Amino acid sequence: MSNLGLAAMEVSAAHQTFLAFDFGLKRTGVAVGNRMLRSATPQGTIAAEGDARFTHVHKRITEWQPDALVVGVPFHPDGAAHENTLRAKKFARQLRGRFGLSVYEVDERYSTTEALQAGARDADAAAACIILDQFLRSLP
């Protein structure tokens, strides 16, 4: 996976617990983690589209009470944006607007491939976990 580009991203020290999403049109992987342990745990995949997805997201936010959210944003191998890049960024904006939490966008190139290569049974949740693990390890 490539550099997350977090040098330019200020992450508040008050943000200790994070809920991460590996956004997809039909499935969105979810993971939870915290800054102190610098590790994440997969939390299953949300198999819903459109507004129905946000009902499930709300349940996860209520359950885990995160301080902030992390959304994986995919790019082509050369760093160019594509259709799913724009969809993931829109999802991040919707999360900010609906839930009023800080949302950190990170480059998630190859996270699903990495999850599949590791033999994950739920590749989407494992990808969210990989995204969050890298995010947490990058924090000061």
Coordinates of N, CA and C in Angstrom, one line a residue:
M1 N 0.9 -1.2 0.0 CA 0.0 0.0 0.0 C 0.9 1.2 0.0
S2 N 0.4 2.3 -0.6 CA 1.3 3.4 -0.8 C 1.1 4.4 0.4
N3 N 1.9 5.4 0.4 CA 2.0 6.4 1.5 C 0.6 7.0 1.7
L4 N 0.2 7.1 2.9 CA -1.2 7.6 3.2 C -1.3 9.1 3.0
G5 N -0.2 9.8 2.9 CA -0.2 11.3 2.8 C -0.7 12.0 4.0
L6 N -0.3 11.4 5.2 CA -0.8 12.0 6.4 C 0.0 13.1 6.9
A7 N 1.2 13.4 6.3 CA 2.0 14.5 6.7 C 1.3 15.8 6.7
A8 N 0.4 15.9 5.6 CA -0.4 17.2 5.5 C -1.6 17.1 6.3
M9 N -1.9 16.0 6.9 CA -3.2 15.9 7.6 C -2.9 16.0 9.1
E10 N -3.6 16.9 9.7 CA -3.5 17.1 11.2 C -4.6 16.2 11.8
V11 N -4.1 15.3 12.7 CA -5.0 14.5 13.4 C -5.0 14.9 14.9
S12 N -6.2 15.3 15.4 CA -6.3 15.8 16.7 C -5.8 14.8 17.7
A13 N -5.1 15.2 18.7 CA -4.7 14.3 19.8 C -5.9 13.8 20.6
A14 N -7.0 14.6 20.6 CA -8.2 14.2 21.3 C -8.9 13.0 20.6
H15 N -8.5 12.7 19.3 CA -9.1 11.6 18.6 C -8.3 10.3 19.0
Q16 N -9.0 9.5 19.8 CA -8.3 8.3 20.3 C -8.9 7.0 19.6
T17 N -10.2 7.0 19.4 CA -10.9 5.8 18.9 C -11.4 6.2 17.5
F18 N -11.2 5.2 16.5 CA -11.6 5.5 15.2 C -12.4 4.3 14.6
L19 N -13.3 4.6 13.7 CA -14.1 3.6 13.0 C -13.7 3.9 11.5
A20 N -13.3 2.8 10.9 CA -12.8 2.9 9.5 C -13.7 2.2 8.5
F21 N -13.8 2.7 7.3 CA -14.6 2.2 6.3 C -13.9 2.0 5.0
D22 N -14.0 0.8 4.4 CA -13.5 0.5 3.1 C -14.8 0.5 2.2
F23 N -15.0 1.7 1.6 CA -16.3 1.9 0.8 C -16.3 1.1 -0.5
G24 N -17.5 0.6 -0.7 CA -17.8 -0.1 -2.0 C -19.2 0.1 -2.3
L25 N -19.6 0.0 -3.6 CA -20.9 0.3 -4.0 C -22.0 -0.7 -3.4
K26 N -21.6 -1.9 -3.2 CA -22.6 -2.9 -2.6 C -22.2 -3.3 -1.2
R27 N -20.9 -3.2 -0.9 CA -20.4 -3.6 0.5 C -19.4 -2.6 1.0
T28 N -19.5 -2.3 2.3 CA -18.6 -1.4 2.9 C -18.0 -2.1 4.1
G29 N -16.7 -2.4 4.1 CA -16.0 -3.0 5.2 C -15.8 -2.0 6.4
V30 N -15.8 -2.6 7.6 CA -15.8 -1.7 8.8 C -14.7 -2.3 9.7
A31 N -13.9 -1.4 10.4 CA -13.0 -1.8 11.4 C -13.0 -0.8 12.5
V32 N -12.6 -1.2 13.7 CA -12.5 -0.2 14.8 C -11.1 -0.4 15.3
G33 N -10.5 0.8 15.9 CA -9.2 0.7 16.5 C -9.0 1.9 17.3
N34 N -7.9 1.9 18.1 CA -7.6 3.1 18.9 C -6.1 3.4 18.8
R35 N -5.9 4.7 19.1 CA -4.6 5.3 19.0 C -3.6 4.7 20.0
M36 N -4.0 4.4 21.2 CA -3.1 3.9 22.2 C -2.5 2.5 21.8
L37 N -3.4 1.6 21.4 CA -2.9 0.3 21.0 C -2.3 0.2 19.6
R38 N -2.6 1.3 18.8 CA -2.2 1.4 17.4 C -2.5 0.1 16.6
S39 N -3.7 -0.4 16.8 CA -4.1 -1.6 16.1 C -5.6 -1.5 15.8
A40 N -6.1 -2.3 14.8 CA -7.5 -2.3 14.4 C -8.0 -3.7 14.4
T41 N -9.3 -3.8 14.5 CA -10.0 -5.1 14.5 C -11.1 -5.0 13.5
P42 N -11.2 -6.0 12.6 CA -12.4 -5.9 11.6 C -13.7 -6.1 12.3
Q43 N -14.7 -5.4 11.8 CA -16.0 -5.5 12.4 C -17.1 -5.9 11.5
G44 N -16.8 -6.7 10.5 CA -17.8 -7.1 9.5 C -18.0 -6.1 8.4
T45 N -18.8 -6.5 7.5 CA -19.1 -5.7 6.3 C -20.6 -5.3 6.3
I46 N -20.8 -4.1 5.9 CA -22.2 -3.6 5.7 C -22.6 -3.9 4.3
A47 N -23.6 -4.8 4.1 CA -24.1 -5.1 2.8 C -25.3 -4.3 2.5
A48 N -25.2 -3.1 2.2 CA -26.3 -2.2 1.9 C -25.8 -1.1 1.0
E49 N -26.8 -0.5 0.3 CA -26.5 0.5 -0.7 C -27.3 1.8 -0.3
G50 N -26.9 2.9 -0.9 CA -27.6 4.2 -0.7 C -27.8 4.5 0.8
D51 N -29.0 5.1 1.0 CA -29.4 5.5 2.4 C -29.4 4.4 3.4
A52 N -29.7 3.2 2.9 CA -29.8 2.0 3.8 C -28.4 1.8 4.5
R53 N -27.3 2.1 3.7 CA -26.0 2.0 4.3 C -25.8 2.8 5.5
F54 N -26.4 4.0 5.5 CA -26.2 5.0 6.6 C -26.9 4.5 7.9
T55 N -28.0 3.8 7.7 CA -28.7 3.2 8.9 C -27.7 2.3 9.6
H56 N -27.0 1.4 8.8 CA -26.0 0.5 9.4 C -24.8 1.2 10.0
V57 N -24.4 2.3 9.3 CA -23.2 3.1 9.7 C -23.6 3.7 11.1
H58 N -24.8 4.2 11.2 CA -25.3 4.9 12.4 C -25.2 3.9 13.6
K59 N -25.7 2.6 13.3 CA -25.6 1.6 14.4 C -24.2 1.4 14.8
R60 N -23.2 1.3 13.9 CA -21.8 1.1 14.3 C -21.3 2.3 15.0
I61 N -21.6 3.5 14.6 CA -21.2 4.6 15.4 C -21.7 4.7 16.8
T62 N -23.0 4.3 16.9 CA -23.6 4.3 18.2 C -23.0 3.2 19.1
E63 N -22.7 2.1 18.5 CA -22.1 1.0 19.3 C -20.6 1.3 19.7
W64 N -19.8 1.9 18.8 CA -18.4 2.1 19.1 C -18.1 3.5 19.6
Q65 N -18.9 4.4 19.4 CA -18.7 5.8 19.9 C -17.3 6.3 19.5
P66 N -16.9 6.3 18.2 CA -15.6 6.7 17.8 C -15.5 8.2 17.9
D67 N -14.2 8.7 18.1 CA -13.9 10.1 18.1 C -13.8 10.7 16.7
A68 N -13.5 9.8 15.8 CA -13.4 10.2 14.4 C -13.5 9.0 13.5
L69 N -13.7 9.3 12.2 CA -13.8 8.2 11.2 C -12.7 8.3 10.2
V70 N -12.4 7.1 9.6 CA -11.4 7.0 8.5 C -12.1 6.4 7.3
V71 N -11.9 7.0 6.2 CA -12.4 6.4 4.9 C -11.2 6.1 4.0
G72 N -11.2 4.9 3.5 CA -10.2 4.6 2.5 C -10.6 5.1 1.1
V73 N -9.7 5.8 0.4 CA -10.0 6.3 -0.9 C -9.1 5.7 -1.9
P74 N -9.7 5.0 -2.9 CA -8.9 4.3 -3.9 C -8.4 5.1 -5.0
F75 N -7.3 4.8 -5.5 CA -6.7 5.5 -6.6 C -6.1 4.4 -7.6
H76 N -5.9 4.8 -8.8 CA -5.1 4.0 -9.8 C -3.7 3.8 -9.2
P77 N -3.0 2.8 -9.7 CA -1.6 2.6 -9.2 C -0.7 3.8 -9.4
D78 N -1.0 4.6 -10.5 CA -0.1 5.8 -10.7 C -0.6 7.0 -9.9
G79 N -1.6 6.8 -9.0 CA -2.1 7.9 -8.2 C -3.2 8.7 -8.8
A80 N -3.6 8.4 -10.0 CA -4.7 9.1 -10.6 C -6.1 8.7 -10.0
A81 N -7.0 9.6 -9.9 CA -8.3 9.4 -9.4 C -9.1 8.6 -10.5
H82 N -10.1 7.9 -10.0 CA -11.1 7.3 -10.9 C -12.5 7.4 -10.3
E83 N -13.5 6.7 -11.0 CA -14.8 6.9 -10.5 C -15.1 6.5 -9.1
N84 N -14.4 5.4 -8.6 CA -14.6 5.0 -7.2 C -13.9 6.0 -6.2
T85 N -12.9 6.7 -6.7 CA -12.2 7.7 -5.9 C -13.3 8.8 -5.5
L86 N -14.0 9.2 -6.5 CA -15.0 10.3 -6.3 C -16.1 9.7 -5.4
R87 N -16.5 8.5 -5.6 CA -17.6 7.9 -4.8 C -17.1 7.8 -3.3
A88 N -15.9 7.4 -3.1 CA -15.4 7.3 -1.7 C -15.3 8.7 -1.0
K89 N -14.9 9.7 -1.8 CA -14.8 11.0 -1.3 C -16.2 11.6 -0.9
K90 N -17.2 11.2 -1.8 CA -18.6 11.7 -1.5 C -19.1 11.0 -0.3
F91 N -18.8 9.7 -0.1 CA -19.2 9.0 1.1 C -18.6 9.7 2.4
A92 N -17.3 10.0 2.3 CA -16.6 10.7 3.4 C -17.3 12.0 3.7
R93 N -17.7 12.8 2.7 CA -18.4 14.1 2.9 C -19.8 13.8 3.5
Q94 N -20.5 12.8 3.1 CA -21.8 12.4 3.7 C -21.6 12.0 5.1
L95 N -20.6 11.3 5.5 CA -20.4 10.9 6.9 C -20.2 12.2 7.7
R96 N -19.3 13.1 7.3 CA -19.1 14.4 8.0 C -20.4 15.1 8.2
G97 N -21.2 15.2 7.2 CA -22.5 15.9 7.2 C -23.5 15.3 8.1
R98 N -23.6 14.0 8.0 CA -24.7 13.2 8.8 C -24.4 13.0 10.2
F99 N -23.1 12.8 10.5 CA -22.7 12.4 11.9 C -21.9 13.4 12.7
G100 N -21.4 14.5 12.0 CA -20.7 15.6 12.7 C -19.4 15.2 13.3
L101 N -18.8 14.1 12.8 CA -17.5 13.7 13.2 C -16.4 14.1 12.2
S102 N -15.2 14.2 12.7 CA -14.1 14.4 11.8 C -13.9 13.1 11.0
V103 N -13.6 13.3 9.7 CA -13.4 12.2 8.8 C -12.0 12.3 8.1
Y104 N -11.2 11.3 8.3 CA -9.9 11.4 7.6 C -9.9 10.4 6.4
E105 N -9.5 11.0 5.3 CA -9.4 10.2 4.1 C -8.0 9.7 3.9
V106 N -7.9 8.4 3.6 CA -6.5 7.9 3.3 C -6.5 7.1 2.1
D107 N -5.3 7.1 1.4 CA -5.1 6.3 0.2 C -5.2 4.8 0.6
E108 N -6.1 4.1 -0.1 CA -6.3 2.7 0.3 C -5.9 1.8 -0.9
R109 N -5.0 2.2 -1.8 CA -4.6 1.3 -2.9 C -4.2 0.0 -2.4
Y110 N -4.7 -1.1 -3.0 CA -4.2 -2.4 -2.7 C -4.7 -3.0 -1.4
S111 N -5.5 -2.4 -0.6 CA -5.9 -2.9 0.7 C -6.7 -4.2 0.5
T112 N -7.7 -4.2 -0.5 CA -8.5 -5.4 -0.7 C -7.6 -6.5 -1.2
T113 N -6.7 -6.2 -2.1 CA -5.8 -7.2 -2.7 C -5.0 -7.8 -1.5
E114 N -4.4 -7.0 -0.7 CA -3.7 -7.4 0.5 C -4.5 -8.3 1.4
A115 N -5.8 -7.9 1.6 CA -6.6 -8.7 2.5 C -6.9 -10.1 1.8
L116 N -7.1 -10.1 0.5 CA -7.4 -11.4 -0.1 C -6.1 -12.3 -0.1
Q117 N -5.0 -11.7 -0.3 CA -3.7 -12.5 -0.3 C -3.5 -13.0 1.1
A118 N -3.9 -12.4 2.1 CA -3.8 -12.9 3.5 C -4.8 -13.9 3.8
G119 N -5.7 -14.2 2.9 CA -6.7 -15.3 3.1 C -7.9 -14.8 3.9
A120 N -8.2 -13.5 3.9 CA -9.4 -13.0 4.7 C -10.7 -13.6 4.2
R121 N -11.5 -14.0 5.1 CA -12.8 -14.6 4.7 C -13.8 -13.4 4.4
D122 N -13.6 -12.3 5.1 CA -14.4 -11.1 4.8 C -13.4 -10.0 4.3
A123 N -13.1 -10.0 3.0 CA -12.1 -9.1 2.5 C -12.4 -7.7 2.7
D124 N -13.6 -7.3 2.7 CA -14.0 -5.8 2.9 C -13.6 -5.4 4.3
A125 N -14.0 -6.2 5.3 CA -13.7 -5.8 6.7 C -12.2 -5.9 6.9
A126 N -11.6 -6.9 6.3 CA -10.1 -7.0 6.5 C -9.4 -5.8 5.8
A127 N -9.9 -5.3 4.7 CA -9.3 -4.2 4.0 C -9.5 -2.9 4.9
A128 N -10.7 -2.8 5.5 CA -10.9 -1.6 6.4 C -9.9 -1.7 7.6
C129 N -9.6 -2.9 8.0 CA -8.7 -3.1 9.1 C -7.3 -2.7 8.7
I130 N -6.9 -3.1 7.5 CA -5.6 -2.8 7.0 C -5.4 -1.2 6.8
I131 N -6.5 -0.6 6.3 CA -6.5 0.9 6.2 C -6.3 1.5 7.6
L132 N -7.1 1.1 8.5 CA -7.0 1.7 9.9 C -5.7 1.4 10.6
D133 N -5.2 0.2 10.4 CA -3.9 -0.2 11.0 C -2.8 0.8 10.5
Q134 N -2.8 1.0 9.2 CA -1.7 1.9 8.7 C -1.9 3.3 9.1
F135 N -3.2 3.7 9.2 CA -3.5 5.1 9.7 C -3.0 5.2 11.1
L136 N -3.3 4.3 12.0 CA -3.0 4.4 13.4 C -1.4 4.4 13.6
R137 N -0.8 3.5 12.8 CA 0.7 3.5 12.9 C 1.4 4.7 12.4
S138 N 0.7 5.5 11.6 CA 1.3 6.7 11.1 C 1.1 7.9 12.0
L139 N 0.3 7.8 13.1 CA 0.1 8.9 14.0 C 1.3 9.1 14.9
P140 N 1.5 10.3 15.3 CA 2.6 10.6 16.2 C 2.3 10.1 17.6

